[in-house]
Short mmCIF file of C-alpha atoms in Angstrom, two decimals:
data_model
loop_
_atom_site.label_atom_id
_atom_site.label_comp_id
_atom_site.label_asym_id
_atom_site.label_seq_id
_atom_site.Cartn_x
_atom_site.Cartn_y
_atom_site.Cartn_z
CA UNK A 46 0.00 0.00 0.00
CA UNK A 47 1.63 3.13 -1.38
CA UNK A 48 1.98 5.77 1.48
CA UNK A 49 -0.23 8.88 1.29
CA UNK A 50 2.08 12.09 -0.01
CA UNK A 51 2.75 14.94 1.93
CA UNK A 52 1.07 17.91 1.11
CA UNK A 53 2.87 20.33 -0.84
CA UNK A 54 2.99 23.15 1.65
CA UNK A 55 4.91 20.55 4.14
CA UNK A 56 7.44 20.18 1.67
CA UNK A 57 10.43 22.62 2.46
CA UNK A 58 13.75 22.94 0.54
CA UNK A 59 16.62 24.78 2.92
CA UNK A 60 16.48 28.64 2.13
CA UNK A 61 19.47 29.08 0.30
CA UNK A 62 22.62 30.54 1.99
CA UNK A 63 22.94 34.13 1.70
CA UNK A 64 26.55 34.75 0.14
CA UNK A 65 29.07 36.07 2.70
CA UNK A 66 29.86 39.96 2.06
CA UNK A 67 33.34 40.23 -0.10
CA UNK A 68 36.12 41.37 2.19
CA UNK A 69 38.82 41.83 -0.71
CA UNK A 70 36.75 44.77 -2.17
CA UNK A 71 37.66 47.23 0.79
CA UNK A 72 40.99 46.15 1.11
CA UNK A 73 41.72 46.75 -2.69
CA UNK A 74 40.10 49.95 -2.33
CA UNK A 75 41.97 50.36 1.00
CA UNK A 76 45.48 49.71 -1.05
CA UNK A 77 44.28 51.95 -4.04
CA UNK A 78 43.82 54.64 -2.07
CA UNK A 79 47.30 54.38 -0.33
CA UNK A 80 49.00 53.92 -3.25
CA UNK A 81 47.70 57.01 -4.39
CA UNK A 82 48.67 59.00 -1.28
CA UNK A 83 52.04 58.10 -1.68
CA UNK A 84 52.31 58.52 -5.47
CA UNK A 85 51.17 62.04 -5.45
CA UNK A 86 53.25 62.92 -2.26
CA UNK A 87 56.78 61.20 -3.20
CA UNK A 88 55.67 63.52 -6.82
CA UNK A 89 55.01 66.56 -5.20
CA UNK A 90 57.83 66.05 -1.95
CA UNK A 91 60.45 65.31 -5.63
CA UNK A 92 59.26 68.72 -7.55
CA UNK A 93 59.65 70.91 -3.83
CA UNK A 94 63.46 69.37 -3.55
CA UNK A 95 64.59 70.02 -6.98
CA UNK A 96 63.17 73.71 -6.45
CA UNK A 97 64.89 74.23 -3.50
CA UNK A 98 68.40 72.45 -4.49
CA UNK A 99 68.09 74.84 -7.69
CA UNK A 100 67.08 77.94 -5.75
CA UNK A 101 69.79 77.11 -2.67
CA UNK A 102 72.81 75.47 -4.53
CA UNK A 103 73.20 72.85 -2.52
CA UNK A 104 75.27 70.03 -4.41
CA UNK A 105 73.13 67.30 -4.81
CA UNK A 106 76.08 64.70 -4.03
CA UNK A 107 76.49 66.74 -0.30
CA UNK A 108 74.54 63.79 1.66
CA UNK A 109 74.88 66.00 4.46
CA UNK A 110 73.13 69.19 3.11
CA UNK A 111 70.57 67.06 1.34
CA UNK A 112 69.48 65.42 4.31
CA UNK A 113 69.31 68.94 6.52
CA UNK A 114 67.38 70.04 2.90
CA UNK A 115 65.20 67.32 3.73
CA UNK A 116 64.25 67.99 7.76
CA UNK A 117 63.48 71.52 6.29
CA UNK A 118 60.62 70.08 3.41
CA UNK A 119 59.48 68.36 6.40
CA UNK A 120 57.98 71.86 8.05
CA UNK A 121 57.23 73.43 4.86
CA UNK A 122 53.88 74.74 4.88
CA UNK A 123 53.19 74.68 1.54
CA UNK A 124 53.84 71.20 1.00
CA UNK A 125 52.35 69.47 4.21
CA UNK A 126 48.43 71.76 2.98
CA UNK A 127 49.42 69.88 -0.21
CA UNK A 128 49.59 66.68 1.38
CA UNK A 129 45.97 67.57 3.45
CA UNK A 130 44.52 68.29 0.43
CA UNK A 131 45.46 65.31 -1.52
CA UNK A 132 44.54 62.59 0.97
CA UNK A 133 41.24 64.25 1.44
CA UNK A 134 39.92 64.52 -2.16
CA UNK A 135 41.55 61.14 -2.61
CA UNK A 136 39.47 59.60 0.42
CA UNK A 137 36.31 61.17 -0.32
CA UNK A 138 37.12 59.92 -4.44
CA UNK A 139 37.38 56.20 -3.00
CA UNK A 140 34.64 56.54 -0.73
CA UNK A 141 31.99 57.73 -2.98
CA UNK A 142 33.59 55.78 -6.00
CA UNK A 143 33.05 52.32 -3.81
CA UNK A 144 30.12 53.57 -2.72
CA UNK A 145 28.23 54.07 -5.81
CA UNK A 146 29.83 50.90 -7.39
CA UNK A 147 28.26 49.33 -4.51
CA UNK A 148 25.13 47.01 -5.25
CA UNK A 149 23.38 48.71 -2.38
CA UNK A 150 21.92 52.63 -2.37
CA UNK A 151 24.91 55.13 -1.38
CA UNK A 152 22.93 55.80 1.44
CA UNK A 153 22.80 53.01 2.94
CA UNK A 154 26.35 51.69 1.86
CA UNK A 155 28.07 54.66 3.43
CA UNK A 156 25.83 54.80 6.54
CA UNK A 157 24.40 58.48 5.19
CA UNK A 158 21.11 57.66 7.29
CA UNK A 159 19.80 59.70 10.71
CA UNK A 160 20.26 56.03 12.50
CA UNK A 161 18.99 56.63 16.22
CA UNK A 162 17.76 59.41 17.29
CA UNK A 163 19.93 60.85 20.42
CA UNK A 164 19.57 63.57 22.77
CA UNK A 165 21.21 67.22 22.13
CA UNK A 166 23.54 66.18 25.24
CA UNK A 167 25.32 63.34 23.29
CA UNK A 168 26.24 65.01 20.70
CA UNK A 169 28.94 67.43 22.96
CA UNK A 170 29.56 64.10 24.57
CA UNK A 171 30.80 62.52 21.98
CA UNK A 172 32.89 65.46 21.11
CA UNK A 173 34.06 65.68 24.30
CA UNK A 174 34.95 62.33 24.47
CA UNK A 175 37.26 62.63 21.40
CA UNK A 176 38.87 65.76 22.70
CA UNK A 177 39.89 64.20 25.94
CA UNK A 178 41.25 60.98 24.39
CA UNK A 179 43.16 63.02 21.74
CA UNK A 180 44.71 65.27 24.78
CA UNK A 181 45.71 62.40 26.98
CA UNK A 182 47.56 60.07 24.28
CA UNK A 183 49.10 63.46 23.25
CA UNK A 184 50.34 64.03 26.72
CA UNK A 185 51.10 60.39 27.71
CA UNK A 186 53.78 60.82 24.39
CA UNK A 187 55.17 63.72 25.57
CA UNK A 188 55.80 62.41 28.82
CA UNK A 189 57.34 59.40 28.32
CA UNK A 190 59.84 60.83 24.84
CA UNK A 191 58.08 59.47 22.26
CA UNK A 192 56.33 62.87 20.59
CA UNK A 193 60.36 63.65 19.23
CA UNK A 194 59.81 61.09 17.16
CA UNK A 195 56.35 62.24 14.77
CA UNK A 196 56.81 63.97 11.83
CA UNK A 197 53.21 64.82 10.49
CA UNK A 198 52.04 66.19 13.86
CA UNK A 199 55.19 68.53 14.01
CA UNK A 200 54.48 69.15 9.95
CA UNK A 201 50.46 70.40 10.99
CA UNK A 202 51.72 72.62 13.79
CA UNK A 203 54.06 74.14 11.31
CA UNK A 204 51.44 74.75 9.12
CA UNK A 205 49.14 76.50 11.67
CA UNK A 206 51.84 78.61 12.36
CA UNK A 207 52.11 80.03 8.96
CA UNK A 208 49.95 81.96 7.06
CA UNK A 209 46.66 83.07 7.10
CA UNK A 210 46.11 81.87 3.83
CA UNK A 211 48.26 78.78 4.59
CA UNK A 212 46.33 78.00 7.95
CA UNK A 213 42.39 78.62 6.01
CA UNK A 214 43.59 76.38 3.21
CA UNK A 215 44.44 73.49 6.26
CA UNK A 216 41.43 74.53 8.24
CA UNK A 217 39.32 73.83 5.22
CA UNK A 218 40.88 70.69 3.44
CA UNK A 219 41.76 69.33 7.29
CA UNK A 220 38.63 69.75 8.73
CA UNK A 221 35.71 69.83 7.07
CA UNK A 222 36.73 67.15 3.48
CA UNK A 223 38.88 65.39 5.44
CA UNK A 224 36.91 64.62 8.26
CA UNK A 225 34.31 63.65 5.85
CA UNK A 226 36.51 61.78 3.71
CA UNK A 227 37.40 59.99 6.37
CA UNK A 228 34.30 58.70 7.59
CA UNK A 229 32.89 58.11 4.50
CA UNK A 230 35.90 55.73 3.37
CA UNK A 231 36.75 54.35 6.65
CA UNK A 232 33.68 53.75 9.04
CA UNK A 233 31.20 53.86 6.25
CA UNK A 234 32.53 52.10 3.29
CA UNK A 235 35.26 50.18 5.53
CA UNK A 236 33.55 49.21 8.61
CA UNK A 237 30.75 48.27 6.99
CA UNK A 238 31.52 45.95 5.07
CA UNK A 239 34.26 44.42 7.74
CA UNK A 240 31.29 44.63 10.34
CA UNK A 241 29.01 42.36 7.97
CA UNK A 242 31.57 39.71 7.26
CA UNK A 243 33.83 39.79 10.83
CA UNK A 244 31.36 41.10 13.51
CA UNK A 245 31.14 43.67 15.76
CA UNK A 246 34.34 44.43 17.29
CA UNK A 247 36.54 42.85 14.64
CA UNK A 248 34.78 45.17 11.78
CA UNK A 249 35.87 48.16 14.22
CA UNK A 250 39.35 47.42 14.72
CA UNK A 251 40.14 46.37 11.25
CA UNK A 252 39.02 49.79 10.26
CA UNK A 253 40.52 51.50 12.38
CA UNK A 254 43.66 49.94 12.06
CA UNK A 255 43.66 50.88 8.32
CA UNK A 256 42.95 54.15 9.73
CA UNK A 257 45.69 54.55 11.47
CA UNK A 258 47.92 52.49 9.67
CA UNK A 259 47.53 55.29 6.69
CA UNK A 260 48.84 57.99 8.63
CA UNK A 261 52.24 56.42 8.52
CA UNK A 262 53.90 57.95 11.24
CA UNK A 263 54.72 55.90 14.48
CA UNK A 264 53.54 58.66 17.00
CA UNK A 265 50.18 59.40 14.53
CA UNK A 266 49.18 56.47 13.83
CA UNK A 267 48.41 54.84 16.89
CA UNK A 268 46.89 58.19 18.12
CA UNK A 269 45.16 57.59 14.81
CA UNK A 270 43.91 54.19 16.07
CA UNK A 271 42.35 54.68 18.62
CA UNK A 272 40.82 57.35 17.55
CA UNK A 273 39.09 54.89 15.05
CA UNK A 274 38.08 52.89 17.83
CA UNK A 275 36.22 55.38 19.04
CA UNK A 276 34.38 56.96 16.09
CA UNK A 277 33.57 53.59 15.13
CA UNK A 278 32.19 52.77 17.74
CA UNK A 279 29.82 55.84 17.80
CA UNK A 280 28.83 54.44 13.90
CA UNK A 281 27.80 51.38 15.23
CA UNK A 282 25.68 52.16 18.01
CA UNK A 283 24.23 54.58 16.24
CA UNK A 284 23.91 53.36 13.02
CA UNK A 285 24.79 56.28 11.04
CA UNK A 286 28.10 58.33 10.13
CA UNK A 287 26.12 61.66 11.09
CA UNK A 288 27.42 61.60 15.04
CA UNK A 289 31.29 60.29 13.66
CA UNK A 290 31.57 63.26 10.72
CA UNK A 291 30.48 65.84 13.07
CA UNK A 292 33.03 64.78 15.74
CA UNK A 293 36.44 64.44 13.00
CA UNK A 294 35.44 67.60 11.86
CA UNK A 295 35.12 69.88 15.03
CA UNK A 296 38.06 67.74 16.88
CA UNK A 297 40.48 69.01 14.06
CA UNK A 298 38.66 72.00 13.58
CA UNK A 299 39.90 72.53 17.69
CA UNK A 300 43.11 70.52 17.19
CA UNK A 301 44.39 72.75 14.66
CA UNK A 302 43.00 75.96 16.48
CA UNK A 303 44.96 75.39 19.56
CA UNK A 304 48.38 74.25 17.56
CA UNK A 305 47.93 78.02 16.00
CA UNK A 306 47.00 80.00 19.41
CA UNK A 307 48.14 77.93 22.21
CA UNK A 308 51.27 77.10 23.53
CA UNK A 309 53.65 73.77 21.61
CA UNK A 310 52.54 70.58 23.80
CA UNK A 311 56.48 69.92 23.56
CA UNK A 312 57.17 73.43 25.73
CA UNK A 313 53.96 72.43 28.52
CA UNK A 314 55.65 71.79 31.53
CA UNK A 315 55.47 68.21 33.07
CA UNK A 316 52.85 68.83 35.42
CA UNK A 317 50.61 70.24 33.39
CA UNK A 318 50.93 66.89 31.40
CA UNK A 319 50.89 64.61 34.25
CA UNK A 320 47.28 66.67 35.12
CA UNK A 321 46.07 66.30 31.69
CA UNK A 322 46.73 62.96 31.37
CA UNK A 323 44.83 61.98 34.43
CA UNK A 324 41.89 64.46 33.61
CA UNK A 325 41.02 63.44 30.24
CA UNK A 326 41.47 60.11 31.18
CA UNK A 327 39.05 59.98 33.55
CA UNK A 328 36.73 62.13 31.75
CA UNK A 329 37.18 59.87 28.53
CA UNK A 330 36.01 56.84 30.44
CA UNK A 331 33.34 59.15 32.08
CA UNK A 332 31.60 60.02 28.61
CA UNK A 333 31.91 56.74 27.59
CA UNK A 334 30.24 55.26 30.38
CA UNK A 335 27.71 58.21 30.16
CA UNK A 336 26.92 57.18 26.36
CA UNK A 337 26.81 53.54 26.97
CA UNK A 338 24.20 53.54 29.54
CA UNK A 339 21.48 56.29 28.24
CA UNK A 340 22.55 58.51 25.28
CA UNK A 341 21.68 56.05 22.65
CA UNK A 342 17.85 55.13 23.99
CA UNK A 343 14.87 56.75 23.09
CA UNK A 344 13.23 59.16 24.66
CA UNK A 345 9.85 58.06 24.69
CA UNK A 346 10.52 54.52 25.72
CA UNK A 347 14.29 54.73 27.44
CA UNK A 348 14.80 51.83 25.93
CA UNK A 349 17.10 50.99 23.04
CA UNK A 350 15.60 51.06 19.92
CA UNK A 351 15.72 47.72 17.58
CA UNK A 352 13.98 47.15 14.32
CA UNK A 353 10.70 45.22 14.12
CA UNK A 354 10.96 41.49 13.30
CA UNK A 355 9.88 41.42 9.12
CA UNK A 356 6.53 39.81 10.70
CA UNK A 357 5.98 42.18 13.18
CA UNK A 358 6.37 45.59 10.89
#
């Protein structure tokens, strides 16, 4: 006796698997875009020597006066705006480039969205936050020797000491593209992508590693880092690069304010360092804390917000 047959809505085939996001697409876009960098700077850092050996004399066989020509290009205003400005436009190129070759809308590839809605408060937290990290690793590397050793920090002060039309071409290109560019590439086309494939935390510290890792200095870079961390952290919770862009942009915005008006961090004396150190430190962790617990809930529910279930919409 045959067996009845199932009914046809009890047969189920396995949904198939959803491909896994492709990693290699960032990092190629990652490589392209320091490639780049470094192609247009080595250019422009080539044309700048042969100018000055040609307007100085220097013998191009002295090894000795080349490489004092050489500490000089370092701090030459001129040249380090020129390296801003390339590494922004470039950024913001690969990041909007990726993003519209993306099979997803730009908005949503690049994070452009409001995400969660947060309370006026968190937004100068966040900023806060930022300022107070950036401080304390700056004074932790003056303290213990290390800030002799950067290059592009010592290049921006230079810069903000020169002139006016110097310092509005670094406040523009620095701040406001660059800490767009930034966040676009890095937490919104990087992260991303590293967050679908990796997870969470992973996703955040690969980008940010890339993000500091393209600074190439060994005082920068880490600063760089964490920095990352941090901004990429505020993406994720929030969902949206709106909180991260505003934050880049007024923390250089400040940074390069205060290398133009205040005192060098180099000339601070030790106690003031030692104080900041301990200060920010404690007020980092603070705002963090602060943000964790309330400043991403609503306010109608002070709850977290999730999406509906697809059933449940």
């Amino acid at each position: 006796m045959d067996c009845p047959s199932e009914p046809a809505s009890a047969v189920t085939s396995p949904a198939p698997a959803s491909p896994r996001p492709r990693v290699w697409t960032v990092l190629v876009a990652f490589l392209l875009l320091l490639m780049g960098i470094l192609a247009v700077s080595v250019t422009v850092a080539s044309i700048a020597m042969a100018v000055e050996i040609a307007r100085t004399g220097v013998d191009p066989r002295d090894s000795k006066a080349i490489l004092a020509l050489t500490e000089q290009l370092k701090t030459m205003s001129w040249l380090q705006v020129a390296g801003v400005i390339t590494s922004s436009l470039l950024g913001l190129t690969a990041a909007l480039l990726g993003g519209f070759l993306s099979p997803k809308p730009l908005t949503e590839r690049l994070r452009l969205g409001k995400g969660t809605p947060l309370p006026a408060w968190a937004w100068g937290a966040a900023l806060v936050g930022c300022f107070t990290m950036g401080q304390a690793l700056e004074s932790l590397s003056v303290l213990t020797g290390v800030w002799d050793y950067t290059a592009s920090l010592k290049g921006l002060q230079a810069v903000s000491q020169g002139s006016l039309a110097t310092f509005a071409l670094l406040l523009f290109f620095g701040t406001l593209v660059a800490g767009t560019a930034e966040e676009l590439f890095f937490r919104g086309y990087v992260q991303t992508r590293l967050v679908e494939r990796w997870g969470k935390w992973a996703g955040i510290a690969g980008a940010a590693a890339l993000f500091g890792f393209l600074h190439l200095d060994p005082i920068h870079s880490p600063m760089a880092l964490m920095m990352g961390l941090f901004l990429g952290w505020l993406a994720e919770r929030t969902g949206s690069l709106r909180l991260p862009i505003f934050v880049h942009i007024l923390n250089n915005l400040t940074s390069f304010l205060l290398s133009r008006y205040a005192p060098p961090t180099a000339e601070l004396p030790t106690s003031v360092h030692v104080t900041l150190l301990v200060v920010c430190s404690l007020a980092f962790v603070g705002v963090v804390l602060a943000l964790r617990r309330s400043a991403f809930h609503s306010v109608r529910g002070g709850t977290e917000q999730h999406p509906l279930p697809q059933h449940a919409q």
